[in-house]
Amino acid sequence: MSPVTPVGALIGRDGELALLTGLLRELSKGRGGSVLIEGEPGIGKSTLVRAVVAEAPVLGCQVFWGTGDELGQELPLLPVLDGLRVREPSANPRRNTITRLLRGEIAADRGTDVPAALSEQLLALVTEECAVRPTVLVIDDLQWADHASVALWGRLARAARQVPLLLVGMMRPAPQRDDLLALRRAVDEDARLQLAALTETAVADLVATLAGGTPDDELLRLAGGAAGNPLYVTELVAALARSSSLTITDTGTAALANSSAPSSLSAAIADRLDFVTGPVREVLRAAALLGMDFAVPDLAIVLGRGVTDLLAAVDEACAVGVLAESGNGLGFRHPLIRAALYDDMPAPLRAAWHRDAGRALAAAGVPPDRVARQLLRAVDGPGGAAEPIDEWMLTWLTGAADSLIGQAPGVAAELLSRAVASSPVGSAQHGRLAGRLADALYRLGDRAAAEQVAIAALEYAAESDLLVDLHSTLAQCRMLDGRSAESLATLDEALAAPGISARHRARLLVIAARTHSILGELDMADRVATSALEAASEAGDNWAMGWALLIMALGAHMRGRMVEALPLYDRALAVTQADPALTDLRLLLQINKAVALANLDRYEEALAAARQARYLADQVGTVMRLAQAHGALGQFLFETGQWDEALAEVKALNADLKEPAPACNELGIAAVISFHRDEVAAAREHLAAAVPYAQRIGHRLVGTLALARSLDCEHAGAPAEALAALTAELDGNTEELEEIEDLLADAVRLAIETGDLSTAQTLAGHAATLAAESEIPHRQANVLYCRGLVEHDATGLLAAAERYADASRPLMNAKALEAAATEFVRADDRAQAREAFSRAVEMYTTLGAAADVARVQAEFRGHGIRRGPHSKHRRADSGWDSLTPTEIKVAAFVEEGLSNPEIAARLLLSRRTVATHVSHILKKLGVNSRTDIAREAALRTIAPR
């Protein structure tokens, strides 16, 4: 952003200038931060920040500047996208991924939240830019920014301490939007800067500087009417000078030559515009259509002129203080100037000019969102009445709908709803527009409206692609409403239509197979998917082949036949490997394969598959799959006792970006770990955070969350309630094998503890049923453990511990050893009791399970059994010795000056996981920046990596 600081603009702002300059200097040393600046229009927010960031290049920092625009509020992330200049040609892979997302070139399953994916990619891009050079990111006029931009600003503010980023936000006191109020509350008090009106002394100094002389009393009285607003004062003095109403006396006093003066800030701005010549005013009106900031080539397109033809008009507009440089383009010096030009145009003329501007921009090949920005204003008639959609707009929307739906489904739905109403019912164009409208409404969450549009369109749809598309939208809507069965009849009708091609038959069969699978009709789903695979193979349709194989694999998976599922996953992965359009499907396959491997206790392979999925999702920007990959990794790491790494994975993404059930699962993991580590307050915070997500899924079983609730009751000294927290989840859920088996061991333990032998025996029977004819180690271990508890069989419990070790499940290994020690004490075999006790304590200590270590030691101390001399000591809670091996490696790379993406590449982690590790390191070391981490690391001897 090129600085444009009017003379005297910083008078009276010494304190604010010092604060922001200090933040910039800290940034140059590698310490990031954020600041939210608030104040009324014209108070000097932008001018102040421009003056500060003008020094950034000298300090080795780079600056990105974006601006919220009232005309662009419907377009998600527009100020951030424009500020980071992502549309400019670049060899940067991240920028190209974002550009492809904007163009709709990265395919994803229907319902993918593209703005959320863009947010993740933009967050990654900012992190990468910070790795190149310390970075200043300014978002001006946040009050006009869309909700996604405001949310992203908040996330960047939280991340600013971990990277060399100075994040600056500027906003007016109004409008009082809920997300802006939440943002104010979320920002620390010392990170908020309220720009107040200038003092009388500062106003006098500003007038003297602008007028070129000491103001007399009458001029000061007139300036006092500006209420300390520096823009008003500036415009007032400029208007007086233009009208020759100011004079400088021989003594250097600035005095009024006459009483002619603007009565308000708006009048002062109008006075400035009155001095602009007619041709320049026409250029400025066209610029006002484009928004606060605009590209000069776009202005030339709208006016139908060459860029060189505009130079004289642009130079004059800059000379009179209406326009100024902004990034790589131009911008109005203040929003009020643009508003005066825009509002001065009659509404019908303005709408027509927006329509023409959109058509000109589309003809020039600009991205659809910039065209849609113009068309939205073109179809808004006076008083909110809808203007008619002409034939050109209908044609353009038909071609641009897919891209627009992906980036801005709200904008797409508004334009498409008017387009559908304007096109002849039964025409091919009407059908295509209706299909896209149904998709847009579905993505907005308005399933009832989407279903209504799709049903109406099916009555006239004749094109095969449209039929498949409408049936897909309809099936998705009904599935989410729990009415999947209703889709089967209409699908049967479509499949019975004469002349249907193999490709379209395959795709309709895939939808039908998915519907049967959702209804729990696994055998039927498998038969229909097999038919779909045959038709897809005949047609050479990789999409349908991949989906058919996935449905077949999931069927085997849900029946507990993991070994049968794995080759089906591999076949599907091979089919989708070479087609970039099937990336989302490939990710879904890879994640489910990883889960199947983990269910077989093949954790090394499962972790490798999940990490591969996480890396791919991080690259292509599918946030849903990224959340699933992080969640799967977190689950596997939790089960295998790598708890610090598990926490890094489950905390890598905000819970609001996840589906409710996975959010519950991952908050449950965090709570379980915290309870075992005797961090009770943190555990209960995780449980509280899970409440709104649990409410959204009703009575659906989430194993880790049930375990966490049970542990909460145990900690409160209520074992009966702890048992009830598990058995309530077990009632009527014996078919949900994977979820149930994770609860059985603790439920049997608690039943024995509370004297409920009948329940213990019943639950042990469930474990035996699950383990019947199974060679999976953890299932065999579960039945040995449950039987050992019921039968007080110490030898059986030791065998359970060994099978848990074979399954790579250290927590259950420790619990089995503890139970065996208890039974050996009961049998008065103190030697074996001491051995099992020591091994249990050793395992709990390795996990960092401080609560379990303390409990077991206290219990066995009563039996005269104490910890052996060779046992490990409890790990430190803070300081360098509290860092995990992975955190020590991350700290070493921070010392070397590597960025999060570079560390991620070295350690084969995601950058979000690295960011979480950095956050943990900062907290454990009690420091504030990466520079501090590097200093601490330099004082240590880092083990070879």
PDB file of C-alpha atoms in Angstrom, residues 73-76 115 372 376 401 403-418 436-437 439-445:
ATOM      1  CA  GLN A  73     -20.283  -7.749   1.514  1.00  0.00           C
ATOM      2  CA  GLU A  74     -22.031 -10.708  -0.114  1.00  0.00           C
ATOM      3  CA  LEU A  75     -18.752 -12.089  -1.504  1.00  0.00           C
ATOM      4  CA  PRO A  76     -16.887 -14.183   1.082  1.00  0.00           C
ATOM      5  CA  PRO A 115     -15.297 -20.301   1.788  1.00  0.00           C
ATOM      6  CA  ALA A 372     -21.638 -10.951  -9.935  1.00  0.00           C
ATOM      7  CA  LEU A 376     -26.312  -7.922  -7.784  1.00  0.00           C
ATOM      8  CA  ALA A 401     -23.016 -20.771 -11.876  1.00  0.00           C
ATOM      9  CA  SER A 403     -17.810 -21.346  -9.977  1.00  0.00           C
ATOM     10  CA  LEU A 404     -20.042 -18.782  -8.293  1.00  0.00           C
ATOM     11  CA  ILE A 405     -21.855 -21.409  -6.193  1.00  0.00           C
ATOM     12  CA  GLY A 406     -18.561 -22.731  -4.900  1.00  0.00           C
ATOM     13  CA  GLN A 407     -17.184 -19.359  -3.837  1.00  0.00           C
ATOM     14  CA  ALA A 408     -20.327 -17.434  -2.873  1.00  0.00           C
ATOM     15  CA  PRO A 409     -23.441 -19.638  -2.701  1.00  0.00           C
ATOM     16  CA  GLY A 410     -25.502 -16.802  -1.205  1.00  0.00           C
ATOM     17  CA  VAL A 411     -24.775 -14.514  -4.148  1.00  0.00           C
ATOM     18  CA  ALA A 412     -25.387 -17.376  -6.566  1.00  0.00           C
ATOM     19  CA  ALA A 413     -28.731 -18.257  -4.952  1.00  0.00           C
ATOM     20  CA  GLU A 414     -29.965 -14.668  -5.132  1.00  0.00           C
ATOM     21  CA  LEU A 415     -29.070 -14.260  -8.799  1.00  0.00           C
ATOM     22  CA  LEU A 416     -30.217 -17.762  -9.782  1.00  0.00           C
ATOM     23  CA  SER A 417     -33.595 -17.438  -8.062  1.00  0.00           C
ATOM     24  CA  ARG A 418     -34.306 -14.352 -10.150  1.00  0.00           C
ATOM     25  CA  ARG A 436     -27.801 -24.907 -10.062  1.00  0.00           C
ATOM     26  CA  LEU A 437     -30.253 -23.011  -7.829  1.00  0.00           C
ATOM     27  CA  ASP A 439     -27.409 -26.878  -5.422  1.00  0.00           C
ATOM     28  CA  ALA A 440     -26.824 -23.318  -4.156  1.00  0.00           C
ATOM     29  CA  LEU A 441     -29.764 -23.542  -1.742  1.00  0.00           C
ATOM     30  CA  TYR A 442     -28.522 -26.902  -0.473  1.00  0.00           C
ATOM     31  CA  ARG A 443     -25.089 -25.462   0.229  1.00  0.00           C
ATOM     32  CA  LEU A 444     -26.698 -22.582   2.103  1.00  0.00           C
ATOM     33  CA  GLY A 445     -28.470 -25.083   4.355  1.00  0.00           C
TER      34      GLY A 445
END
